Coordinates of C-alpha atoms in Angstrom, one line a residue:
Chain A
M1 CA -29.4 107.1 5.3
A2 CA -28.3 103.6 4.3
S3 CA -27.7 103.4 0.5
I4 CA -26.4 101.2 -2.2
S5 CA -25.1 102.4 -5.5
K6 CA -24.0 100.8 -8.7
R7 CA -21.1 102.4 -10.6
V8 CA -21.9 103.1 -14.2
T9 CA -18.7 104.9 -15.4
F10 CA -15.1 104.9 -14.4
Q11 CA -12.7 107.4 -16.1
V12 CA -9.1 108.0 -15.2
G13 CA -7.1 111.0 -16.3
A14 CA -7.6 111.7 -20.0
G15 CA -8.6 108.1 -20.7
A16 CA -12.0 107.2 -22.2
A17 CA -15.0 106.5 -19.9
D18 CA -15.6 102.7 -19.4
E19 CA -17.1 100.3 -16.9
R20 CA -15.6 96.8 -16.8
T21 CA -16.9 95.9 -13.4
L22 CA -20.0 95.3 -11.5
T23 CA -19.2 97.6 -8.6
L24 CA -21.6 98.0 -5.7
S25 CA -20.8 100.4 -2.9
S26 CA -22.9 100.1 0.3
M27 CA -23.1 102.7 3.0
S28 CA -24.9 102.1 6.3
N29 CA -27.0 104.5 8.3
D30 CA -24.0 105.3 10.5
G31 CA -21.7 105.8 7.5
H32 CA -19.8 102.6 7.5
L33 CA -19.0 101.5 3.9
I34 CA -17.7 98.9 1.6
S35 CA -17.1 98.9 -2.2
I36 CA -16.4 95.6 -4.1
R37 CA -15.4 95.9 -7.7
P38 CA -15.3 92.6 -9.6
F39 CA -14.5 92.5 -13.3
V40 CA -17.4 91.3 -15.4
T41 CA -15.1 89.6 -17.9
P42 CA -11.6 89.4 -16.4
S43 CA -8.7 89.2 -18.7
K44 CA -6.3 86.2 -18.5
N45 CA -4.0 88.1 -16.2
E46 CA -6.9 89.2 -14.0
K47 CA -8.5 85.7 -13.5
S48 CA -6.7 84.7 -10.3
F49 CA -7.7 88.0 -8.6
P50 CA -10.7 89.2 -10.7
F51 CA -11.2 92.5 -8.9
E52 CA -10.3 96.0 -10.0
W53 CA -10.2 97.0 -6.3
G54 CA -12.0 96.5 -3.0
F55 CA -12.1 98.7 0.1
A56 CA -14.0 99.3 3.2
C57 CA -13.9 101.4 6.4
T58 CA -16.0 102.4 9.3
S59 CA -17.3 106.0 9.4
D60 CA -14.0 107.1 10.9
G61 CA -12.4 106.5 7.5
A62 CA -15.0 108.6 5.5
K63 CA -15.3 112.2 6.7
I64 CA -18.4 113.5 5.0
N65 CA -19.0 117.3 4.6
K66 CA -22.4 118.2 3.1
L67 CA -22.1 121.5 1.1
D68 CA -25.8 121.7 0.1
S69 CA -28.6 119.3 -0.8
K70 CA -26.9 118.3 -4.0
S71 CA -23.2 118.3 -3.2
M72 CA -20.7 117.1 -0.6
T73 CA -17.1 116.2 -0.1
I74 CA -15.8 112.9 1.4
D75 CA -12.3 112.4 2.6
F76 CA -11.6 108.7 2.5
N77 CA -8.9 106.9 4.5
F78 CA -9.6 103.2 4.1
E79 CA -9.1 100.7 6.8
F80 CA -9.3 97.9 4.2
D81 CA -7.7 98.5 0.8
T82 CA -6.7 95.6 -1.4
N83 CA -3.9 97.6 -3.0
V84 CA -2.4 98.3 0.4
Q85 CA -3.0 94.7 1.6
L86 CA -1.2 93.3 -1.6
E87 CA 1.6 95.9 -1.1
K88 CA 1.0 96.9 -4.7
E89 CA 3.4 99.5 -6.2
N90 CA 2.3 102.7 -7.8
T91 CA -1.0 102.8 -6.0
H92 CA -2.3 105.5 -3.7
R93 CA -1.7 105.5 0.1
G94 CA -3.5 107.6 2.7
V95 CA -6.4 110.1 2.4
I96 CA -8.3 110.5 -0.8
N97 CA -10.2 113.8 -1.2
T98 CA -13.4 113.4 -3.3
S99 CA -16.2 115.8 -4.4
W100 CA -19.7 114.5 -5.0
K101 CA -22.6 116.1 -7.0
T102 CA -26.1 114.7 -7.5
W103 CA -27.2 115.4 -11.1
D104 CA -30.8 116.4 -12.0
S105 CA -31.3 112.8 -13.2
G106 CA -30.5 111.3 -9.8
L107 CA -27.1 110.0 -10.9
V108 CA -24.2 111.0 -8.6
E109 CA -20.8 112.1 -9.9
E110 CA -17.6 111.6 -7.9
R111 CA -14.4 113.4 -8.8
G112 CA -11.1 113.2 -7.1
Q113 CA -7.4 112.7 -7.4
V114 CA -5.1 109.9 -6.4
F115 CA -1.3 110.0 -6.0
P116 CA -0.1 106.6 -7.1
F117 CA 3.5 107.8 -7.3
G118 CA 3.6 109.5 -3.9
A119 CA 2.0 112.6 -2.3
E120 CA 4.7 114.9 -3.7
K121 CA 4.4 113.5 -7.2
E122 CA 1.8 114.4 -9.9
G123 CA -1.7 113.3 -9.1
V124 CA -4.1 111.4 -11.4
S125 CA -7.7 112.7 -11.6
F126 CA -10.6 110.3 -11.7
F127 CA -14.3 110.5 -12.4
E128 CA -16.9 107.9 -11.3
L129 CA -20.6 108.0 -11.9
W130 CA -23.0 106.2 -9.5
Q131 CA -26.6 105.1 -9.9
P132 CA -28.3 104.7 -6.5
I133 CA -30.4 101.5 -6.5
D134 CA -33.3 100.2 -4.4
P135 CA -31.8 98.2 -1.6
A136 CA -35.0 96.1 -1.3
E137 CA -34.7 94.7 -4.9
H138 CA -32.4 92.0 -6.2
R139 CA -32.4 93.5 -9.7
F140 CA -30.8 96.9 -10.2
V141 CA -33.7 99.3 -9.9
S142 CA -32.7 102.9 -10.3
I143 CA -33.7 105.3 -7.5
Q144 CA -34.9 108.3 -9.4
S145 CA -36.6 111.1 -7.6
E146 CA -37.7 108.6 -4.8
P147 CA -34.8 108.6 -2.3
Q148 CA -37.3 107.7 0.4
A149 CA -37.3 104.2 -1.2
A150 CA -34.0 103.6 0.7
S151 CA -35.1 104.9 4.0
G152 CA -36.1 102.3 6.5
A153 CA -33.8 99.8 4.8
R154 CA -32.1 97.3 7.0
S155 CA -28.7 98.6 8.0
V156 CA -26.4 96.2 9.8
V157 CA -22.6 96.3 10.2
L158 CA -20.4 93.6 11.6
S159 CA -16.7 94.0 12.5
L160 CA -13.9 91.5 13.1
N161 CA -10.5 92.2 14.5
N162 CA -9.0 89.3 16.4
G163 CA -5.3 89.7 15.7
Q164 CA -5.3 87.0 13.1
Y165 CA -8.1 88.4 10.9
R166 CA -9.9 91.7 10.4
G167 CA -13.1 92.2 8.5
L168 CA -16.1 94.4 7.8
I169 CA -19.6 93.4 6.6
V170 CA -22.1 96.0 5.6
V171 CA -25.7 95.0 5.0
V172 CA -28.1 97.5 3.3
G173 CA -31.6 96.1 2.6
I174 CA -31.2 92.7 1.0
W175 CA -27.6 93.3 0.0
I176 CA -24.8 91.8 2.0
Q177 CA -21.2 92.8 1.2
G178 CA -18.1 91.8 3.2
I179 CA -14.3 92.0 3.2
L180 CA -11.9 89.9 5.3
F181 CA -8.1 90.2 5.4
K182 CA -5.7 87.8 7.0
E183 CA -3.1 89.7 9.0
N184 CA 0.7 89.5 8.4
D185 CA 0.1 88.2 4.9
S186 CA 0.3 90.3 1.7
S187 CA -0.5 87.5 -0.7
Q188 CA -3.7 87.3 -2.7
E189 CA -4.7 84.5 -0.4
S190 CA -5.1 87.0 2.4
I191 CA -8.1 88.6 0.8
N192 CA -11.7 87.4 1.0
F193 CA -14.9 88.9 -0.4
L194 CA -18.6 88.2 0.2
R195 CA -21.5 89.5 -1.9
A196 CA -25.0 88.0 -1.4
I197 CA -28.6 88.9 -1.5
E198 CA -31.1 87.6 1.1
T199 CA -34.3 86.1 -0.3
P200 CA -37.6 86.8 1.5
A201 CA -37.3 83.4 3.0
G202 CA -34.0 84.5 4.7
E203 CA -31.8 82.4 2.5
W204 CA -28.7 83.8 0.9
T205 CA -27.9 83.8 -2.8
Y206 CA -24.2 84.2 -3.1
L207 CA -22.9 86.4 -6.0
I208 CA -19.3 86.6 -4.8
Q209 CA -17.6 83.9 -2.7
F210 CA -13.9 84.7 -2.9
G211 CA -10.9 83.7 -0.8
P212 CA -9.5 80.7 1.2
D213 CA -11.1 82.0 4.4
F214 CA -14.5 82.6 3.0
D215 CA -16.0 80.2 5.6
K216 CA -15.1 82.8 8.3
F217 CA -17.9 85.0 7.0
P218 CA -21.2 84.4 8.9
N219 CA -24.3 83.3 7.0
S220 CA -26.8 85.1 9.1
I221 CA -26.9 88.8 10.2
N222 CA -30.3 89.5 11.6
V223 CA -28.9 90.6 14.9
K224 CA -29.1 93.4 17.4
Q225 CA -26.3 95.9 18.0
G226 CA -23.7 94.9 20.5
S227 CA -24.3 91.1 20.0
S228 CA -21.9 88.7 18.4
V229 CA -22.2 86.5 15.4
L230 CA -20.2 83.3 15.1
A231 CA -18.8 81.8 11.9
G232 CA -17.2 78.6 13.0
S233 CA -14.8 79.7 15.7
T234 CA -14.7 83.3 14.3
S235 CA -16.7 85.8 16.3
W236 CA -17.9 89.0 14.6
T237 CA -19.2 92.1 16.6
V238 CA -22.3 93.8 15.5
I239 CA -21.3 97.5 15.6
E240 CA -24.5 98.8 14.0
S241 CA -28.0 97.4 13.6
N242 CA -31.5 98.9 13.1
L243 CA -33.2 95.6 13.7
Chain B
M1 CA -35.1 93.1 -31.0
A2 CA -37.3 95.7 -29.4
S3 CA -35.4 97.7 -26.7
I4 CA -35.8 100.7 -24.5
S5 CA -32.8 102.5 -23.0
K6 CA -32.4 105.3 -20.5
R7 CA -29.6 107.8 -21.0
V8 CA -27.2 108.2 -18.1
T9 CA -24.6 110.6 -19.5
F10 CA -24.5 113.3 -22.1
Q11 CA -21.1 115.0 -22.9
V12 CA -20.5 117.5 -25.6
G13 CA -17.0 118.3 -26.9
A14 CA -14.6 119.0 -24.1
G15 CA -17.5 119.8 -21.7
A16 CA -18.1 117.8 -18.5
A17 CA -20.4 114.8 -18.5
D18 CA -23.9 115.5 -17.1
E19 CA -27.4 114.3 -17.4
R20 CA -30.2 116.9 -17.0
T21 CA -32.9 114.9 -18.7
L22 CA -35.0 111.8 -18.3
T23 CA -34.3 110.6 -21.8
L24 CA -35.8 107.3 -23.0
S25 CA -35.1 105.9 -26.5
S26 CA -37.4 103.2 -27.8
M27 CA -36.6 101.0 -30.8
S28 CA -39.1 98.5 -32.2
N29 CA -38.4 95.0 -33.5
D30 CA -38.4 96.4 -37.0
G31 CA -36.0 99.3 -36.1
H32 CA -38.4 102.2 -35.9
L33 CA -37.3 104.5 -33.1
I34 CA -38.1 107.5 -31.0
S35 CA -36.2 109.5 -28.4
I36 CA -37.8 112.0 -26.0
R37 CA -35.5 114.1 -23.8
P38 CA -37.4 116.1 -21.2
F39 CA -35.4 118.2 -18.7
V40 CA -35.9 117.0 -15.1
T41 CA -35.6 120.5 -13.8
P42 CA -36.0 123.0 -16.6
S43 CA -34.5 126.4 -16.2
K44 CA -36.7 129.5 -16.5
N45 CA -36.0 129.8 -20.2
E46 CA -36.6 126.2 -20.8
K47 CA -40.0 126.0 -19.1
S48 CA -42.2 126.7 -22.1
F49 CA -40.5 124.0 -24.1
P50 CA -38.9 121.7 -21.4
F51 CA -37.1 119.4 -23.8
E52 CA -33.5 119.1 -24.7
W53 CA -34.5 117.5 -28.0
G54 CA -36.9 115.0 -29.4
F55 CA -36.6 112.9 -32.6
A56 CA -38.0 109.9 -34.3
C57 CA -37.8 108.0 -37.5
T58 CA -38.9 104.7 -39.2
S59 CA -36.1 102.2 -39.9
D60 CA -35.4 104.1 -43.2
G61 CA -33.8 106.8 -41.0
A62 CA -31.6 104.5 -39.0
K63 CA -29.1 102.5 -41.0
I64 CA -27.6 99.9 -38.6
N65 CA -24.4 98.2 -39.4
K66 CA -23.4 95.5 -36.9
L67 CA -19.6 95.2 -36.7
D68 CA -19.5 92.4 -34.1
S69 CA -21.5 91.2 -31.1
K70 CA -20.4 94.3 -29.1
S71 CA -20.3 97.1 -31.6
M72 CA -22.2 98.7 -34.5
T73 CA -22.6 101.9 -36.3
I74 CA -25.9 103.7 -36.9
D75 CA -26.4 106.5 -39.5
F76 CA -29.4 108.5 -38.4
N77 CA -31.5 110.7 -40.7
F78 CA -34.4 111.7 -38.6
E79 CA -37.9 112.2 -40.1
F80 CA -38.9 114.0 -36.9
D81 CA -36.4 116.4 -35.3
T82 CA -37.6 119.2 -33.0
N83 CA -34.6 121.4 -33.9
V84 CA -35.5 121.1 -37.6
Q85 CA -39.2 121.6 -36.9
L86 CA -38.5 124.7 -34.9
E87 CA -36.0 125.9 -37.6
K88 CA -33.5 126.4 -34.9
E89 CA -30.2 128.0 -35.9
N90 CA -26.8 126.3 -35.3
T91 CA -28.2 122.9 -35.0
H92 CA -27.4 119.9 -37.1
R93 CA -29.1 119.0 -40.4
G94 CA -29.0 115.7 -42.2
V95 CA -27.3 112.4 -41.5
I96 CA -25.5 111.8 -38.1
N97 CA -23.0 109.0 -38.1
T98 CA -22.7 107.3 -34.7
S99 CA -20.6 104.4 -33.3
W100 CA -21.9 102.2 -30.6
K101 CA -20.1 99.9 -28.2
T102 CA -21.5 97.6 -25.5
W103 CA -19.4 97.7 -22.3
D104 CA -18.7 94.6 -20.2
S105 CA -21.1 96.1 -17.6
G106 CA -24.0 96.1 -20.2
L107 CA -24.0 99.9 -20.6
V108 CA -23.9 101.1 -24.2
E109 CA -21.7 103.9 -25.3
E110 CA -22.6 106.1 -28.3
R111 CA -20.1 108.4 -29.9
G112 CA -20.6 110.7 -32.9
Q113 CA -20.2 114.2 -34.3
V114 CA -22.7 116.8 -35.2
F115 CA -22.2 119.8 -37.5
P116 CA -24.3 122.6 -36.0
F117 CA -22.6 125.2 -38.2
G118 CA -22.9 123.4 -41.4
A119 CA -21.4 120.3 -43.0
E120 CA -18.2 122.2 -44.2
K121 CA -17.6 123.8 -40.8
E122 CA -16.0 122.2 -37.7
G123 CA -17.9 119.4 -36.1
V124 CA -18.7 118.9 -32.4
S125 CA -18.1 115.5 -30.9
F126 CA -20.6 114.0 -28.4
F127 CA -20.7 111.0 -26.1
E128 CA -23.8 109.5 -24.7
L129 CA -24.1 106.5 -22.4
W130 CA -27.2 104.3 -22.3
Q131 CA -28.6 101.8 -19.8
P132 CA -30.9 99.3 -21.5
I133 CA -33.9 98.8 -19.2
D134 CA -36.6 96.1 -18.9
P135 CA -39.5 97.1 -21.1
A136 CA -41.9 95.1 -18.9
E137 CA -41.2 97.2 -15.8
H138 CA -42.5 100.7 -14.9
R139 CA -39.4 101.4 -12.7
F140 CA -36.0 101.6 -14.4
V141 CA -34.7 98.1 -14.0
S142 CA -31.2 97.7 -15.6
I143 CA -30.8 94.9 -18.1
Q144 CA -27.5 93.4 -17.1
S145 CA -26.4 90.2 -18.7
E146 CA -30.0 89.2 -19.4
P147 CA -30.9 90.8 -22.8
Q148 CA -33.4 88.0 -23.2
A149 CA -35.6 90.0 -20.8
A150 CA -36.5 92.3 -23.7
S151 CA -37.2 89.6 -26.2
G152 CA -40.9 88.9 -26.7
A153 CA -41.8 92.4 -25.6
R154 CA -44.7 94.0 -27.2
S155 CA -43.5 96.0 -30.3
V156 CA -46.1 98.2 -31.9
V157 CA -45.6 101.2 -34.2
L158 CA -48.2 103.7 -35.4
S159 CA -47.7 106.2 -38.1
L160 CA -49.6 109.3 -39.1
N161 CA -49.2 111.4 -42.2
N162 CA -52.4 113.1 -43.4
G163 CA -51.0 116.3 -44.9
Q164 CA -52.0 118.3 -41.8
Y165 CA -50.1 116.3 -39.2
R166 CA -47.4 113.7 -39.1
G167 CA -46.5 111.5 -36.2
L168 CA -44.9 108.3 -35.0
I169 CA -45.7 106.2 -31.9
V170 CA -43.3 103.5 -30.8
V171 CA -44.5 101.0 -28.1
V172 CA -42.0 98.7 -26.5
G173 CA -43.3 96.5 -23.7
I174 CA -45.4 98.7 -21.4
W175 CA -43.7 101.9 -22.6
I176 CA -45.5 104.1 -25.1
Q177 CA -43.7 107.1 -26.7
G178 CA -45.1 109.3 -29.4
I179 CA -44.3 112.5 -31.4
L180 CA -46.7 114.6 -33.5
F181 CA -45.8 117.6 -35.6
K182 CA -48.3 120.0 -37.2
E183 CA -47.3 120.7 -40.8
N184 CA -46.4 124.2 -42.2
D185 CA -45.9 125.5 -38.7
S186 CA -42.5 126.0 -37.1
S187 CA -43.7 127.3 -33.8
Q188 CA -43.4 125.5 -30.5
E189 CA -47.1 124.8 -30.7
S190 CA -46.5 122.5 -33.7
I191 CA -44.8 119.9 -31.4
N192 CA -46.6 117.3 -29.3
F193 CA -45.1 114.5 -27.2
L194 CA -46.6 111.5 -25.5
R195 CA -45.0 109.2 -22.9
A196 CA -47.1 106.7 -21.0
I197 CA -46.9 103.4 -19.3
E198 CA -49.7 100.8 -19.6
T199 CA -50.8 99.2 -16.3
P200 CA -51.6 95.5 -16.2
A201 CA -55.3 96.5 -16.3
G202 CA -54.7 98.2 -19.7
E203 CA -54.9 101.7 -18.4
W204 CA -52.4 104.4 -19.3
T205 CA -50.4 106.4 -16.8
Y206 CA -49.2 109.5 -18.6
L207 CA -45.7 110.8 -17.8
I208 CA -45.6 113.3 -20.6
Q209 CA -48.6 115.0 -22.2
F210 CA -47.2 117.9 -24.2
G211 CA -48.6 120.1 -27.0
P212 CA -51.9 121.6 -28.1
D213 CA -52.7 118.7 -30.3
F214 CA -52.1 116.0 -27.7
D215 CA -55.7 114.8 -28.1
K216 CA -54.7 113.5 -31.6
F217 CA -52.7 110.8 -30.0
P218 CA -54.7 107.6 -29.5
N219 CA -55.2 106.0 -26.1
S220 CA -55.1 102.4 -27.1
I221 CA -52.6 100.6 -29.2
N222 CA -53.3 96.9 -28.9
V223 CA -53.8 96.4 -32.6
K224 CA -52.8 94.2 -35.5
Q225 CA -50.4 95.4 -38.2
G226 CA -52.2 97.1 -41.1
S227 CA -55.2 98.2 -39.1
S228 CA -56.0 101.8 -38.1
V229 CA -56.4 103.5 -34.8
L230 CA -58.7 106.5 -34.4
A231 CA -58.0 109.4 -32.1
G232 CA -61.0 111.7 -32.6
S233 CA -61.0 112.2 -36.3
T234 CA -57.3 111.5 -36.7
S235 CA -56.5 108.1 -38.1
W236 CA -53.1 106.4 -37.4
T237 CA -51.8 103.4 -39.4
V238 CA -50.3 100.4 -37.6
I239 CA -47.0 99.9 -39.5
E240 CA -45.7 97.2 -37.1
S241 CA -47.3 95.0 -34.5
N242 CA -46.3 91.6 -32.9
L243 CA -49.7 91.2 -31.3

C-alpha cells in the first residue's frame, strides 16, 4: 500500500534523539521508494548541500519481510545514495538491515546498524521514528488508527536511465518526490532533488528544487504505466501507475 | 499562547522509547494546563483504569522560565495527579523540574527527573517528545513552522472546588479536556476524565467519557470569564475565557 511518512526522531548510537530535517519517505504500491532529508536550518557548512541524506531505489533494493501485523524487516540496498554518489568517506556501503515495529500509537520505529568504517569494523546503531501521514493532505496530518486513509492514493513511479542521467520519481497521493544523478560525476552538482505537492487544480507547488539539472524533472505525472514522460529532451519511463 | 500537543515518545531511564498512549496536553493562554494519557490498547490489568496518568493544574502549578526562543524550564506542582489521588506507592510527589527544547523540526523535547522512591532516593530520568498540533482541527495536524496557527484559538478554563468535588477543564480551540476528582476518596471511582471535540455546529463528539461522576462535567463552555456553568447541580467557575 502506498504510504508517506514524516520522520520525527533520529538517534545515532548513544547520542541524544533529535530531528533537524524535514524528512519525508514515500513508498509506492509496488514498493519503490525515496527518502529526501533536507535540513530545516542548515549550518553554514551545510548550506551548499543542505541535505542530511537522500536515497531511493526500486523494490529490488528494499526486501521486505513481514513478521506479523506490527513488525517487519527491510533489507535496503539503495540504487541512489547521495553518500555513495559524492564518494563520501566513512559512510556505509551496501545492504542495510533494518527492523520495523508499529507502536500502539501508530508511530513506526525503525532500528538498524550501519558500518561507516567497513563491514568488518564496528557498526553504529541507529533509531528513527516515523509518523505516517495522509498522502491526500498538504499539511502533515497524522494517520492514527485509520491506515485505510492511504489506500486508493495515487501511486505513480517514473524511472530514468539514459547513460548520462539516472533518476527515480515516486508519487504518493499529492506528494511528488524525485532524485536525479548525473553519471560519471561525483560532485555536488551531480545531485538533483524534487519535492512538490499537486494542488486540486493540477498545479505543482515546489517545496524543494535542487540541482543544476532540475529542469530534467518532468512537471506532470498523470500517466499510465508503460508510457513515457518528457522533460525537455529527457524521457522518463512510467514503471508504475494506478491511474 | 494557547497550545495543544500530542506526545509522540515516552522514554524512562535506560528503557527503549515507546508510545502506548494517545496523550494530549492542553495549555491555555493564561498557562492553565491538563494532560490526559489514555492507553490505546490497554492490557488486561489496565482495562479498569486505562490511563497511564492524568494531571492538571492552574498556572500556579506550572512555573515557566523562558531561557531563549527555543528553550525553557517548567517546574510542575500538579493540583490534580491521578497517582496522588489513588495514593499509589512508588510514584513521585511534589515539584517536578523539567527542561524543554524546540527542535528545528518543530517537535518539542521535554526532559526531567522524577523521584518515585522519595526525594532523598535515586531519581529516574525521563524523555518525552511532543508534536504541537493545530487546535482548530479534529485530526492531528502538525504545526510546523506556523505557530501562528494556534494564536487566536479559543482559550477557556473552568474550575470546580465545592468541597465534595474539584475539577479543571481546559478548552483550546475545538479541543475540550477535563479532570474531576471526588474528595476524600482514593478509589478509582473518584477519578473522572473528559475529552471531546466541538463540531462547527457546536455539538460535542466525546472521545473520552470516564468515571461515575462524568455527568458533573458541563456540555457547553462558550462563556465569558467570571460567569458560571451548571452541570446538573454542579456549578463550575469560568476562570479564563477569551470569548
